[in-house]
Structures are given as C-alpha cells and as structure tokens.
Tab-separated table of C-alpha atoms and ligand atoms in Angstrom:
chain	number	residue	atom	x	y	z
Z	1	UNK	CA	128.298	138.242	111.655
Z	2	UNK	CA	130.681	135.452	113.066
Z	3	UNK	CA	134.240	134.307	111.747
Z	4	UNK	CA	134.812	130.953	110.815
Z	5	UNK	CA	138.252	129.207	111.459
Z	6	UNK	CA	139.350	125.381	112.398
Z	7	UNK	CA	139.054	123.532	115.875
Z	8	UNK	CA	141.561	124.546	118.863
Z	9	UNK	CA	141.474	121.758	121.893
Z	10	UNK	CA	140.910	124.696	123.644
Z	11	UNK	CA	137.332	125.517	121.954
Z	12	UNK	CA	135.994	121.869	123.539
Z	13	UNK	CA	135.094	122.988	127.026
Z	14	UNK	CA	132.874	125.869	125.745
Z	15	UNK	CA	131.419	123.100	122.818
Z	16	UNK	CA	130.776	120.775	125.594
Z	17	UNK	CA	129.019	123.226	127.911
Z	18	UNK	CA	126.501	123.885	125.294
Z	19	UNK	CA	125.195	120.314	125.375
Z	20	UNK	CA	122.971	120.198	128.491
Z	21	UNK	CA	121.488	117.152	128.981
Z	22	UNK	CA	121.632	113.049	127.613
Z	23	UNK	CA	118.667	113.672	124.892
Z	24	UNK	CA	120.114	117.377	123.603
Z	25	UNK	CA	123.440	115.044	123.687
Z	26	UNK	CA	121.529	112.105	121.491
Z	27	UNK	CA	119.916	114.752	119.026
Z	28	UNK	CA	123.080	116.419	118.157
Z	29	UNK	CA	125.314	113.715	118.248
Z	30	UNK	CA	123.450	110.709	117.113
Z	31	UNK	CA	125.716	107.817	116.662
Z	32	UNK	CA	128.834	109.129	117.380
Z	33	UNK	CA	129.897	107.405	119.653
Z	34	UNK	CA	129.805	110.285	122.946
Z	35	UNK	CA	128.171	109.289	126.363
Z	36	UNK	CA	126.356	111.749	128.835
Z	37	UNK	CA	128.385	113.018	130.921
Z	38	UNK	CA	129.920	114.640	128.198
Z	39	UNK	CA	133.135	115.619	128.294
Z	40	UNK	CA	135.946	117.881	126.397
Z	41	UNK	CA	138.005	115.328	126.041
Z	42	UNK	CA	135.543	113.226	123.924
Z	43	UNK	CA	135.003	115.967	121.216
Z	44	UNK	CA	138.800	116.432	121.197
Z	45	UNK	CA	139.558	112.823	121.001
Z	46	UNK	CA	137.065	112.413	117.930
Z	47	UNK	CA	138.228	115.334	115.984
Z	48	UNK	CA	141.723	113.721	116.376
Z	49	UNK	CA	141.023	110.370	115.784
Z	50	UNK	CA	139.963	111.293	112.136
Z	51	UNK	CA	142.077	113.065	109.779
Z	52	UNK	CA	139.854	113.403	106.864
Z	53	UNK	CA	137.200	115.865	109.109
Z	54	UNK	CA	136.977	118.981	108.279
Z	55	UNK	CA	135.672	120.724	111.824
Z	56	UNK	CA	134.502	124.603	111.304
Z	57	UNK	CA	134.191	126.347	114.360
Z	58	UNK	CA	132.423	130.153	114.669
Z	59	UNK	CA	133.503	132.904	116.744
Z	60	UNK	CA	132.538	136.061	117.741
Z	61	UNK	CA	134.619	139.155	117.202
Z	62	UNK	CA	136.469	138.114	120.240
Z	63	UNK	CA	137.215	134.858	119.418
Z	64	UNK	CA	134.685	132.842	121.513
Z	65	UNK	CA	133.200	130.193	119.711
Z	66	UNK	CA	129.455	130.394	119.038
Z	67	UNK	CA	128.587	127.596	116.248
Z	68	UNK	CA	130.510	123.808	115.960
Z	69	UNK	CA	130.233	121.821	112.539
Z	70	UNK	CA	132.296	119.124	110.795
Z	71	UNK	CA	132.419	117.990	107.386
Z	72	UNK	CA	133.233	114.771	106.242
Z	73	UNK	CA	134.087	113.899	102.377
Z	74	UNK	CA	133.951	110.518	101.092
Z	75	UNK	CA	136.661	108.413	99.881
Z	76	UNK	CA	136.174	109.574	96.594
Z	77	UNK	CA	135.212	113.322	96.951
Z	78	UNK	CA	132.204	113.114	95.556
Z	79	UNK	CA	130.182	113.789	98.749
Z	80	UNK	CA	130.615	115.009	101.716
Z	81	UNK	CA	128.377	115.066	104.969
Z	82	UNK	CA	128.054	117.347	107.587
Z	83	UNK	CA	127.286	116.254	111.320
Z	84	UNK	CA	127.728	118.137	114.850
Z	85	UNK	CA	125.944	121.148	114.112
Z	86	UNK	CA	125.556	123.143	117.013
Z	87	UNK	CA	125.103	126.679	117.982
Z	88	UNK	CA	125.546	127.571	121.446
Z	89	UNK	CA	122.032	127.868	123.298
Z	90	UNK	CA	122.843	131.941	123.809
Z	91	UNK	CA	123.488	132.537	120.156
Z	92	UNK	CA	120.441	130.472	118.838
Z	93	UNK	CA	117.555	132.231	116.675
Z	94	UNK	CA	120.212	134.935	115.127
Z	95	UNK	CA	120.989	133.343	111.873
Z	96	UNK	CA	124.517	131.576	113.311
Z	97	UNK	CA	123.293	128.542	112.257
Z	98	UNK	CA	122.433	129.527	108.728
Z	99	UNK	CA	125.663	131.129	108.648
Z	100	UNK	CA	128.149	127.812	109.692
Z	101	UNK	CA	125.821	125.610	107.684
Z	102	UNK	CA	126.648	127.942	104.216
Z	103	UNK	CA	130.044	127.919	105.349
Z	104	UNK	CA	130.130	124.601	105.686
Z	105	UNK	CA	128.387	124.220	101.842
Z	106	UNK	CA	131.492	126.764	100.727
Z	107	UNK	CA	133.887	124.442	101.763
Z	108	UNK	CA	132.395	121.408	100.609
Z	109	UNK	CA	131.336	122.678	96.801
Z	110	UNK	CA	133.859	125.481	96.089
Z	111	UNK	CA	137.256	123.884	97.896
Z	112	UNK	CA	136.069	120.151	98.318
Z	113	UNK	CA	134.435	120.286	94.964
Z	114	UNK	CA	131.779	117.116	96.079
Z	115	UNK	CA	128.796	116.619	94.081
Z	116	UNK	CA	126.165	116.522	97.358
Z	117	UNK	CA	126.148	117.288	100.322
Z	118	UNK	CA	124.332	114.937	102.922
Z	119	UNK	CA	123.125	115.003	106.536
Z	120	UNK	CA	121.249	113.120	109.116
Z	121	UNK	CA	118.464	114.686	111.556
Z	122	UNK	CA	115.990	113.396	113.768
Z	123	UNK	CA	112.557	113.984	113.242
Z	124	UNK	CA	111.836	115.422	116.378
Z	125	UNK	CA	114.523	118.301	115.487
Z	126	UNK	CA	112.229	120.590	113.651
Z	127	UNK	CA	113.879	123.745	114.170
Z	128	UNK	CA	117.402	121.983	112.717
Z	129	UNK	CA	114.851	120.337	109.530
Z	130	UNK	CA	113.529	124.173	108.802
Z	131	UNK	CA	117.164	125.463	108.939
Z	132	UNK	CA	117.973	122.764	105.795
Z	133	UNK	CA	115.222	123.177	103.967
Z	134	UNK	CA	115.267	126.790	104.077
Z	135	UNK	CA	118.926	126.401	102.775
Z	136	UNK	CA	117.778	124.239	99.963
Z	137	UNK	CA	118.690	120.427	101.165
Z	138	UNK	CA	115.684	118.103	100.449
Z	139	UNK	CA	114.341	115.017	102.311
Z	140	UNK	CA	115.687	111.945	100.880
Z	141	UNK	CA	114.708	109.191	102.761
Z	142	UNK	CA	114.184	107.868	106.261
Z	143	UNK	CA	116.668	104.940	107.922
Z	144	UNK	CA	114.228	103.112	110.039
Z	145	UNK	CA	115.569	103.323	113.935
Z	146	UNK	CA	119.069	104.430	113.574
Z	147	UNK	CA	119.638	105.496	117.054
Z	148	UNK	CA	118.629	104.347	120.412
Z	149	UNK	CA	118.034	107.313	123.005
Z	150	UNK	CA	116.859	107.122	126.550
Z	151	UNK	CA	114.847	103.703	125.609
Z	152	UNK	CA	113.895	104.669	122.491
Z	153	UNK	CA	114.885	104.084	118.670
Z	154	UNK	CA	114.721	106.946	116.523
Z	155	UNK	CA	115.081	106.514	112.777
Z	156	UNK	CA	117.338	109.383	110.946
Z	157	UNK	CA	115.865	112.035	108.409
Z	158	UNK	CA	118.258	112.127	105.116
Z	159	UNK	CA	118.446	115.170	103.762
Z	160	UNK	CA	121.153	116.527	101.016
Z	161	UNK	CA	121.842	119.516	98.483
Z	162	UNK	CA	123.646	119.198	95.269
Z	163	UNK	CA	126.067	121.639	93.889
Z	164	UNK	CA	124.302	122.428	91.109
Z	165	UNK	CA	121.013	122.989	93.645
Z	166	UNK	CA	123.280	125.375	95.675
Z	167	UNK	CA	124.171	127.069	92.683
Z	168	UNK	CA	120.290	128.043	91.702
Z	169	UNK	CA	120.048	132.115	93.006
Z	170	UNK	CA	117.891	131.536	95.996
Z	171	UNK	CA	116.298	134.186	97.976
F	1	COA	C1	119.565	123.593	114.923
F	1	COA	C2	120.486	124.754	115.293
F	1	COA	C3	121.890	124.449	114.781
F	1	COA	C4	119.974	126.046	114.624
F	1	COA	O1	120.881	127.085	114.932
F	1	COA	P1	120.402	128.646	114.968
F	1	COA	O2	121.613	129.465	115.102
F	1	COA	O3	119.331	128.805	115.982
F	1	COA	O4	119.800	128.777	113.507
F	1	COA	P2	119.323	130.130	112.790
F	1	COA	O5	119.388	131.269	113.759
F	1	COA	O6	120.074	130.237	111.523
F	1	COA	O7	117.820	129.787	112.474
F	1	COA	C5	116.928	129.496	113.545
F	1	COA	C6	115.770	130.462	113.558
F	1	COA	O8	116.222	131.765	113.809
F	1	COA	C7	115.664	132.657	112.823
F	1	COA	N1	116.663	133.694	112.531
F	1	COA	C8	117.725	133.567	111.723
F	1	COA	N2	118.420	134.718	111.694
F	1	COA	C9	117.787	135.566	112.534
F	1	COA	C10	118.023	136.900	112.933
F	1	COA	N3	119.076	137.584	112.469
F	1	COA	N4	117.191	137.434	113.823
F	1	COA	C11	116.124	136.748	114.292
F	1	COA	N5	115.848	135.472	113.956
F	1	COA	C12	116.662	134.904	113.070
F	1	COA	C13	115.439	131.794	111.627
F	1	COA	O9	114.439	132.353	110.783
F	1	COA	C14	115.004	130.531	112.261
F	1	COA	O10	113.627	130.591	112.573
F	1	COA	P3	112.738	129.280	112.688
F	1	COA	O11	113.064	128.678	114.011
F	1	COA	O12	111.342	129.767	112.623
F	1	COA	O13	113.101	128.382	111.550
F	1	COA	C15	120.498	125.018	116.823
F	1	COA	O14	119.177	125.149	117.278
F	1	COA	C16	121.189	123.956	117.637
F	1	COA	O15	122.408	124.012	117.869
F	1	COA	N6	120.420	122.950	118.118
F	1	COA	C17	120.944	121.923	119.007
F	1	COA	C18	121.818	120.923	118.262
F	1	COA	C19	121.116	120.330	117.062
F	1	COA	O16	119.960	119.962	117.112
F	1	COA	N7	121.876	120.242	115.938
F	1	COA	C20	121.368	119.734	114.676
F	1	COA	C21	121.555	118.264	114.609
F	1	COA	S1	121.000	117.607	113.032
C-alpha cells in the first residue's frame, strides 16, 4: 500500500534519479519539454510554471516517494489528462502503478468531476498500455509522429476512460 499526497521540491531529486537514460527520458516524458541530462530543477520548474496541474506523488510508509503522476483538467472541466507516470524502477511490478493511476481517476471523476479521462503512450511502452487497459481506458486513436526521440518520430497511442466506464464494477 502507498500514500498519496502533493509534490514537495524536495521529492524532484529522487523523481529525477528514476529516469536513467535519454529514451526512458523520451518515453515518459514525451513532449514536455525536459532534455537528458535531466535535472531536478526541470521537474520543479514545470510543476511551477503551471497552476492548473494537479501532481500526485506516492510514498512509502516513510515518506519516500515511489510513484510521480500529474493531472491536467481542461479549461472547461470536462476532461482531464494524465501525463508523467512513473514508478520508481525498485518499486515496479507491485501494483504502485495501478495504485497512482486509480488515484489519479479519484481525483479526476469524484473531486474534478471531468467527463474522460485521457492519456498519451508510445507504442513501444507495452507494459504502461497493459496497465490502462487493465484499468479500463480504451485505444482511441493514433497521432501520427508526435515525438522525435534519438532520430526517430514516434506517433502517440490515445487512450481514455469515461466516468461512467469507471463507474461499471470491474474485477
Ligand atoms: C508503466 C509503469 C508506470 C507501470 O508501473 P508499475 O508499478 O510497474 O505497474 P503495476 O505494478 O501496477 O503493474 C505492472 C505489472 O506488475 C504486476 N503486478 C501488479 N501488482 C502486483 C503485485 N502486487 N505483485 C506482483 N505483480 C504485480 C501487474 O500485473 C503488471 O503485470 P504486467 O507487466 O504483466 O502487465 C512503470 O513501468 C514505469 O514507471 N515505467 C517508466 C515510465 C513510463 O513508461 N511511464 C508511462 C508513460 S505513458
């Protein structure tokens, strides 16, 4: 079980160590806007630099963080999408991910009150594409070569949930 509370500046230097490398940098991050080396000060920066972001951080019993998300409503609150997942490489495979991402739906549905919720993922991420679809989000669409990485354009996997979706009992 982790706890979930809001972004401290402090939390950035353990964020930023989980990101290892330009294309693990370029999968999470997609067009954000953050260059390899990345740095603490870029994630702070961001989360500062916009108001309207929700950012979810989870901890362990101690504190530590363990999972990173933010969620961004519309202008209108009728949708909201999330972006930055990340679970630190040492907590992967034990259900942390699941647990920010429903968090992150709690938030967005029961306090936000949006209508969907939307993402973007790469189609090379197939471990992040399993974690949405096994929390009910469906494939939309593709946007043809989004994102250029190491040489490369990679196009950007839609994927989103409604409320009433989320409400359905699901196993
Ligand atoms: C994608 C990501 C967020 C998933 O986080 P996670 O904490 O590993 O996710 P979960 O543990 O909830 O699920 C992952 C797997 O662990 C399994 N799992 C979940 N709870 C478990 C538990 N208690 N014990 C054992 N395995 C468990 C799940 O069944 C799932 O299996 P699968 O790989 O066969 O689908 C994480 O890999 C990550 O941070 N990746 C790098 C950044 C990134 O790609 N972000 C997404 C950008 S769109």
């Amino acid at each position: 079980m982790i706890a979930f509370r809001g972004f401290e500046p402090g939390d950035a230097a353990v964020i930023a160590s989980w990101v290892d490398g330009p294309h693990a940098l370029a999968t999470w991050s997609g067009n954000s806007g953050f260059t390899w080396p990345f740095t603490p000060d870029q994630l702070v920066d961001a989360h500062a630099a916009d108001p309207a972001r929700h950012v979810i951080v989870g901890t362990e019993a101690d504190g530590t963080p363990v999972a990173h998300l933010i969620v961004l409503p519309d202008r209108r609150g009728w949708s909201a999408r999330i972006g930055l997942v990340l679970v630190a490489p040492s907590g992967q495979g034990r259900g942390h991910g699941a647990a920010i991402i429903r968090a992150a739906l709690r938030l967005a549905f029961e306090e936000l009150q949006v209508h969907r919720v939307d993402l973007g993922v790469y189609p090379h991420n197939a471990g992040a594409i399993r974690l949405y679809e096994r929390l009910g989000f469906r494939r939309e669409g593709v946007l043809r070569e989004t994102t250029l990485a190491g040489g490369q354009w990679w196009s950007t996997i839609n994927m989103s949930l409604l409320d009433a979706e989320w409400r359905e009992p699901r196993d």
